[in-house]
C-alpha positions as MATLAB code, in Angstrom:
seq = 'MLIRPVLAAVGCAALVVTSALSAQADSPIQFGRIQYNSPGTDTATNLSVNGEYVVLKNLGTTARSLTGWTVRDAQSHVYKFGAFTLGAGKSVVLRTGKGTNTATTRYWGSGYHVWNNTGDKAVMRNAAGTAMDSCAWTTNGLGYKSCCGRTCRFAPACWSPFGGSAGPCSPLNNCRHQQQE';
ca = [
     -10.347   15.644   15.284;
     -10.624   18.908   14.197;
     -13.992   20.130   12.180;
     -14.321   22.862    9.924;
     -17.372   24.286    8.658;
     -18.174   23.812    4.777;
     -21.356   25.707    3.440;
     -22.615   22.792    0.603;
     -24.992   24.767   -2.060;
     -28.405   22.233   -2.066;
     -30.283   23.992   -5.180;
     -30.655   27.656   -4.263;
     -30.148   27.157   -0.427;
     -27.102   26.885    1.533;
     -26.232   24.732    4.965;
     -24.231   24.208    7.059;
     -22.121   20.899    7.375;
     -19.054   19.932    9.462;
     -16.302   18.025    7.759;
     -12.972   15.808    9.653;
      -9.621   17.357    8.534;
      -8.188   13.634    6.943;
      -6.352   12.083    4.009;
      -9.757   11.010    2.636;
     -10.654   15.237    2.776;
      -7.395   15.787    0.815;
      -7.777   12.958   -2.073;
      -9.129   14.008   -5.000;
     -10.429   10.252   -6.211;
     -13.947    9.879   -4.105;
     -17.026    7.735   -4.141;
     -19.901    8.822   -5.730;
     -22.901    6.624   -6.452;
     -22.937    2.924   -4.172;
     -25.548    1.059   -5.707;
     -25.368   -1.649   -3.090;
     -29.056   -3.358   -3.816;
     -28.483   -4.878   -7.247;
     -32.568   -4.273   -8.930;
     -34.675   -6.749   -8.430;
     -34.469   -9.953   -6.228;
     -31.246  -10.675   -6.096;
     -30.495  -13.905   -7.425;
     -26.588  -15.133   -8.522;
     -26.821  -14.016  -12.208;
     -24.222  -11.923  -13.634;
     -26.442   -9.492  -14.553;
     -28.104   -9.265  -10.703;
     -24.253   -9.193   -9.258;
     -23.344   -6.285  -12.153;
     -26.630   -4.657  -11.155;
     -24.719   -3.926   -7.796;
     -22.038   -1.070   -8.920;
     -19.100    1.472   -7.014;
     -18.524    4.986   -9.167;
     -15.212    6.257   -8.009;
     -14.803    9.917   -9.548;
     -11.628   11.646  -10.017;
     -12.190   15.579   -8.842;
      -9.045   16.791   -9.257;
      -7.196   18.414  -12.157;
      -4.674   15.782  -13.384;
      -4.734   12.180  -14.206;
      -4.313   10.263  -11.289;
      -2.998    6.393  -11.974;
      -5.072    4.027   -9.653;
      -2.814    0.678   -9.822;
      -2.618   -1.264   -6.822;
      -5.570    1.267   -5.228;
      -8.224   -1.119   -3.451;
     -12.037   -0.818   -2.929;
     -13.122   -3.239    0.312;
     -16.804   -4.266    2.104;
     -16.918   -3.998    5.988;
     -16.226   -7.942    5.234;
     -13.308   -7.568    3.484;
     -14.280   -8.266    0.229;
     -11.262   -6.681   -1.647;
     -11.456   -5.568   -5.567;
      -7.617   -4.598   -6.213;
      -7.059   -2.113   -8.917;
      -4.412   -3.262  -12.007;
      -2.838   -1.069  -14.448;
      -5.412    1.608  -13.853;
      -5.398    6.025  -14.663;
      -8.614    7.900  -14.295;
      -8.431   10.805  -16.182;
      -9.054   14.299  -14.605;
     -12.819   14.849  -14.282;
     -13.767   11.369  -15.476;
     -15.465    8.489  -13.062;
     -15.244    4.777  -13.388;
     -17.947    2.067  -12.332;
     -16.702   -1.108  -10.329;
     -19.169   -3.506  -10.846;
     -19.116   -6.136   -8.677;
     -19.525   -9.313  -11.136;
     -17.763  -10.127  -14.323;
     -17.329   -8.648  -17.584;
     -14.642   -7.529  -20.170;
     -12.602   -4.160  -18.320;
     -13.053   -1.209  -20.080;
     -11.893    2.350  -19.424;
     -15.143    3.245  -17.964;
     -16.292   -0.328  -16.203;
     -14.550   -2.011  -14.314;
     -15.380   -5.483  -12.886;
     -14.501   -6.933   -9.337;
     -15.405  -10.466  -10.901;
     -17.457  -12.018   -7.827;
     -19.306  -14.293   -8.372;
     -21.987  -13.517   -5.801;
     -23.056  -10.309   -4.288;
     -20.789   -8.356   -1.845;
     -22.915   -5.448   -0.472;
     -24.970   -5.877    2.355;
     -28.476   -4.103    1.547;
     -29.080   -3.227    5.367;
     -25.792   -1.962    6.274;
     -22.048   -2.132    4.421;
     -18.731    0.267    4.479;
     -16.755    1.042    1.492;
     -13.259    1.794    1.765;
     -10.737    3.288   -0.957;
      -6.876    2.949   -0.796;
      -4.438    4.060   -2.308;
      -1.813    1.844   -2.660;
      -0.050    2.402    0.299;
      -2.784    1.221    1.795;
      -4.047    4.463    3.071;
      -7.699    5.727    3.360;
      -8.514    7.588    0.681;
     -12.218    8.157    0.830;
     -14.987    5.731    2.917;
     -18.963    5.893    2.499;
     -21.318    3.791    4.900;
     -24.662    2.961    4.570;
     -27.077    1.170    7.551;
     -30.699    0.728    5.891;
     -32.217   -1.047    2.845;
     -33.011    2.638    1.829;
     -33.922    3.297   -1.757;
     -30.835    0.676   -2.515;
     -28.304    3.194   -3.079;
     -26.329    5.854   -1.603;
     -24.750    9.200   -3.011;
     -21.183    9.283   -1.272;
     -19.647   12.614   -3.246;
     -19.868   15.694   -1.769;
     -18.113   15.282    1.721;
     -15.376   17.735    0.032;
     -16.598   20.773   -2.017;
     -13.085   21.708   -2.069;
     -12.264   19.536   -5.085;
     -16.299   19.701   -6.571;
     -16.181   23.221   -8.603;
     -19.712   21.945   -9.839;
     -21.713   19.207   -9.939;
     -21.135   16.054  -12.017;
     -23.525   12.942  -13.438;
     -22.216    9.660  -12.034;
     -21.747    8.676  -15.855;
     -19.356   11.371  -16.923;
     -20.222   15.058  -17.600;
     -21.655   17.677  -15.877;
     -25.190   17.200  -13.979;
     -26.097   20.746  -13.860;
     -27.057   22.848  -10.885;
     -26.416   20.959   -7.633;
     -29.674   19.742   -6.530;
     -30.839   16.582   -4.015;
     -31.559   14.799   -7.279;
     -27.994   15.007   -9.672;
     -24.857   13.496   -6.867;
     -23.930   17.009   -5.826;
     -22.677   18.688   -3.095;
     -24.302   17.233   -0.318;
     -24.832   14.099    1.707;
     -27.877   12.218    1.263;
     -29.394   10.099    3.663;
     -30.420    6.943    2.176;
];
């Protein structure tokens, strides 16, 4: 595996991290925040199930079709995008439960929680089945994982998982760093 140094800005400090060269590093479509532990007590209600979500962000400069792309967990629960295009610099929230799809929110349609609180792995694949990004966690931690920041090449500025700029990079705004949650 080839390893290359990547400088990542965290606030005013700079640190060196390594990043593996792969198809994942070449994709401008990246995971942002994964809320794997729904707030409150996990119940089978749609409100609780929709408390789990994954944010996907297009860090590129052109719109990208996600038609046929999939998001899956380590137990092979799979969400497949229907006809959908993610605009340049835009994000979409994929909620685990049921609801009406919009341009900014998609619904998995599950009646139960998908993401394991004590450890899981999200994998995004394109329509051809090639892994485009992945993000894993091994402990319950804060109940979410900030997965963005592995490829600064596509992240010219910090961004909020709900659209727009988040301002200067810092550990608080899901920017160019890998938080360990």
